[in-house]
């Protein structure tokens, strides 16, 4: 919790130093875009096989878990368990990701929205891939 507090305090300081006025409230479209981008980036960081080298120092491989995802567990030694738990939990990771994307929207709105749009598109593409696979399985009788 102390790490997260320091992390958000650093972002808050950076936002404050920019001296730009904060929006009165978030726009609904930004909330939807942030939600989709947070979902996709959190799963990409915490579960995707392509990012497993980032998690490897803190986790132990257990096996596959869903399409292109891995089941890993935190290493229980040398204080790596806390970082490992964060890095294998998409719900835990999403708090950090949402905070980062929110700060990014305040500091660099165009670049952040562009990146969030790409992540949202990836989430949509993943959904379509899974739906297509399920439809093929259903129509061909293979499951």
GROMACS .gro file of C-alpha atoms in nm:
model
  143
    1UNK     CA    1   0.000   0.000   0.000
    2UNK     CA    2   0.288   0.234   0.070
    3UNK     CA    3   0.423   0.171  -0.280
    4UNK     CA    4   0.089   0.252  -0.437
    5UNK     CA    5   0.055   0.564  -0.220
    6UNK     CA    6   0.397   0.686  -0.333
    7UNK     CA    7   0.315   0.601  -0.694
    8UNK     CA    8  -0.010   0.799  -0.696
    9UNK     CA    9   0.150   1.085  -0.502
   10UNK     CA   10   0.417   1.111  -0.772
   11UNK     CA   11   0.151   1.123  -1.044
   12UNK     CA   12  -0.050   1.380  -0.847
   13UNK     CA   13   0.261   1.594  -0.810
   14UNK     CA   14   0.333   1.574  -1.182
   15UNK     CA   15  -0.026   1.672  -1.262
   16UNK     CA   16  -0.013   1.959  -1.014
   17UNK     CA   17   0.315   2.089  -1.159
   18UNK     CA   18   0.157   2.102  -1.507
   19UNK     CA   19  -0.084   2.363  -1.368
   20UNK     CA   20  -0.360   2.263  -1.605
   21UNK     CA   21  -0.716   2.280  -1.476
   22UNK     CA   22  -0.869   1.945  -1.390
   23UNK     CA   23  -1.193   1.853  -1.563
   24UNK     CA   24  -1.501   1.891  -1.348
   25UNK     CA   25  -1.591   1.527  -1.409
   26UNK     CA   26  -1.481   1.256  -1.646
   27UNK     CA   27  -1.656   1.233  -1.979
   28UNK     CA   28  -1.859   0.910  -2.013
   29UNK     CA   29  -1.664   0.811  -2.327
   30UNK     CA   30  -1.336   0.848  -2.137
   31UNK     CA   31  -1.466   0.622  -1.859
   32UNK     CA   32  -1.562   0.354  -2.113
   33UNK     CA   33  -1.231   0.386  -2.299
   34UNK     CA   34  -1.033   0.377  -1.973
   35UNK     CA   35  -1.228   0.069  -1.859
   36UNK     CA   36  -1.158  -0.123  -2.179
   37UNK     CA   37  -0.793  -0.019  -2.191
   38UNK     CA   38  -0.744  -0.101  -1.823
   39UNK     CA   39  -0.899  -0.445  -1.870
   40UNK     CA   40  -0.682  -0.530  -2.168
   41UNK     CA   41  -0.352  -0.390  -2.037
   42UNK     CA   42  -0.404  -0.551  -1.695
   43UNK     CA   43  -0.455  -0.893  -1.852
   44UNK     CA   44  -0.168  -0.837  -2.093
   45UNK     CA   45   0.069  -0.756  -1.805
   46UNK     CA   46  -0.056  -1.019  -1.561
   47UNK     CA   47  -0.157  -1.320  -1.773
   48UNK     CA   48  -0.030  -1.303  -2.132
   49UNK     CA   49   0.234  -1.552  -2.238
   50UNK     CA   50   0.418  -1.280  -2.431
   51UNK     CA   51   0.482  -1.082  -2.110
   52UNK     CA   52   0.586  -1.381  -1.899
   53UNK     CA   53   0.956  -1.275  -1.907
   54UNK     CA   54   0.857  -0.961  -1.713
   55UNK     CA   55   0.690  -1.173  -1.445
   56UNK     CA   56   0.946  -1.455  -1.441
   57UNK     CA   57   1.172  -1.315  -1.165
   58UNK     CA   58   0.873  -1.301  -0.930
   59UNK     CA   59   0.658  -1.597  -1.038
   60UNK     CA   60   0.660  -1.970  -1.102
   61UNK     CA   61   0.498  -2.116  -1.412
   62UNK     CA   62   0.210  -2.355  -1.333
   63UNK     CA   63   0.049  -2.413  -1.673
   64UNK     CA   64  -0.164  -2.265  -1.950
   65UNK     CA   65  -0.481  -2.077  -1.859
   66UNK     CA   66  -0.706  -1.983  -2.147
   67UNK     CA   67  -0.608  -1.870  -2.495
   68UNK     CA   68  -0.258  -1.716  -2.492
   69UNK     CA   69  -0.264  -1.684  -2.113
   70UNK     CA   70  -0.063  -1.850  -1.839
   71UNK     CA   71  -0.131  -1.955  -1.483
   72UNK     CA   72   0.160  -1.848  -1.267
   73UNK     CA   73   0.201  -1.822  -0.892
   74UNK     CA   74   0.403  -1.580  -0.686
   75UNK     CA   75   0.741  -1.703  -0.565
   76UNK     CA   76   0.719  -1.738  -0.188
   77UNK     CA   77   1.078  -1.638  -0.107
   78UNK     CA   78   1.292  -1.327  -0.067
   79UNK     CA   79   1.002  -1.083  -0.055
   80UNK     CA   80   0.912  -1.160  -0.416
   81UNK     CA   81   0.568  -1.282  -0.312
   82UNK     CA   82   0.418  -0.933  -0.288
   83UNK     CA   83   0.537  -0.830  -0.634
   84UNK     CA   84   0.449  -1.173  -0.771
   85UNK     CA   85   0.095  -1.147  -0.635
   86UNK     CA   86   0.052  -0.808  -0.802
   87UNK     CA   87   0.198  -0.931  -1.129
   88UNK     CA   88  -0.028  -1.239  -1.152
   89UNK     CA   89  -0.355  -1.076  -1.047
   90UNK     CA   90  -0.533  -0.879  -1.321
   91UNK     CA   91  -0.766  -0.726  -1.061
   92UNK     CA   92  -0.470  -0.600  -0.855
   93UNK     CA   93  -0.287  -0.482  -1.166
   94UNK     CA   94  -0.593  -0.292  -1.286
   95UNK     CA   95  -0.573  -0.048  -0.994
   96UNK     CA   96  -0.222   0.051  -1.099
   97UNK     CA   97  -0.310   0.058  -1.469
   98UNK     CA   98  -0.623   0.270  -1.421
   99UNK     CA   99  -0.426   0.516  -1.209
  100UNK     CA  100  -0.156   0.538  -1.474
  101UNK     CA  101  -0.402   0.585  -1.759
  102UNK     CA  102  -0.596   0.848  -1.564
  103UNK     CA  103  -0.277   1.043  -1.492
  104UNK     CA  104  -0.177   1.002  -1.856
  105UNK     CA  105  -0.507   1.152  -1.967
  106UNK     CA  106  -0.440   1.456  -1.749
  107UNK     CA  107  -0.077   1.500  -1.858
  108UNK     CA  108  -0.074   1.380  -2.219
  109UNK     CA  109  -0.439   1.345  -2.326
  110UNK     CA  110  -0.391   1.287  -2.699
  111UNK     CA  111  -0.115   1.028  -2.669
  112UNK     CA  112  -0.289   0.849  -2.384
  113UNK     CA  113  -0.623   0.834  -2.563
  114UNK     CA  114  -0.448   0.700  -2.873
  115UNK     CA  115  -0.284   0.422  -2.669
  116UNK     CA  116  -0.612   0.350  -2.489
  117UNK     CA  117  -0.791   0.331  -2.823
  118UNK     CA  118  -0.543   0.068  -2.940
  119UNK     CA  119  -0.589  -0.131  -2.618
  120UNK     CA  120  -0.967  -0.105  -2.647
  121UNK     CA  121  -0.948  -0.227  -3.008
  122UNK     CA  122  -0.736  -0.520  -2.890
  123UNK     CA  123  -0.995  -0.604  -2.624
  124UNK     CA  124  -1.264  -0.596  -2.893
  125UNK     CA  125  -1.057  -0.815  -3.124
  126UNK     CA  126  -0.997  -1.065  -2.843
  127UNK     CA  127  -1.371  -1.079  -2.777
  128UNK     CA  128  -1.441  -1.142  -3.144
  129UNK     CA  129  -1.172  -1.414  -3.162
  130UNK     CA  130  -1.321  -1.595  -2.862
  131UNK     CA  131  -1.676  -1.557  -2.995
  132UNK     CA  132  -1.570  -1.687  -3.336
  133UNK     CA  133  -1.393  -1.985  -3.178
  134UNK     CA  134  -1.701  -2.065  -2.970
  135UNK     CA  135  -1.924  -2.038  -3.279
  136UNK     CA  136  -1.697  -2.272  -3.477
  137UNK     CA  137  -1.694  -2.521  -3.188
  138UNK     CA  138  -2.073  -2.505  -3.166
  139UNK     CA  139  -2.137  -2.546  -3.538
  140UNK     CA  140  -1.884  -2.824  -3.591
  141UNK     CA  141  -1.969  -3.006  -3.270
  142UNK     CA  142  -1.609  -3.005  -3.147
  143UNK     CA  143  -1.560  -2.900  -2.787
   0.00000   0.00000   0.00000
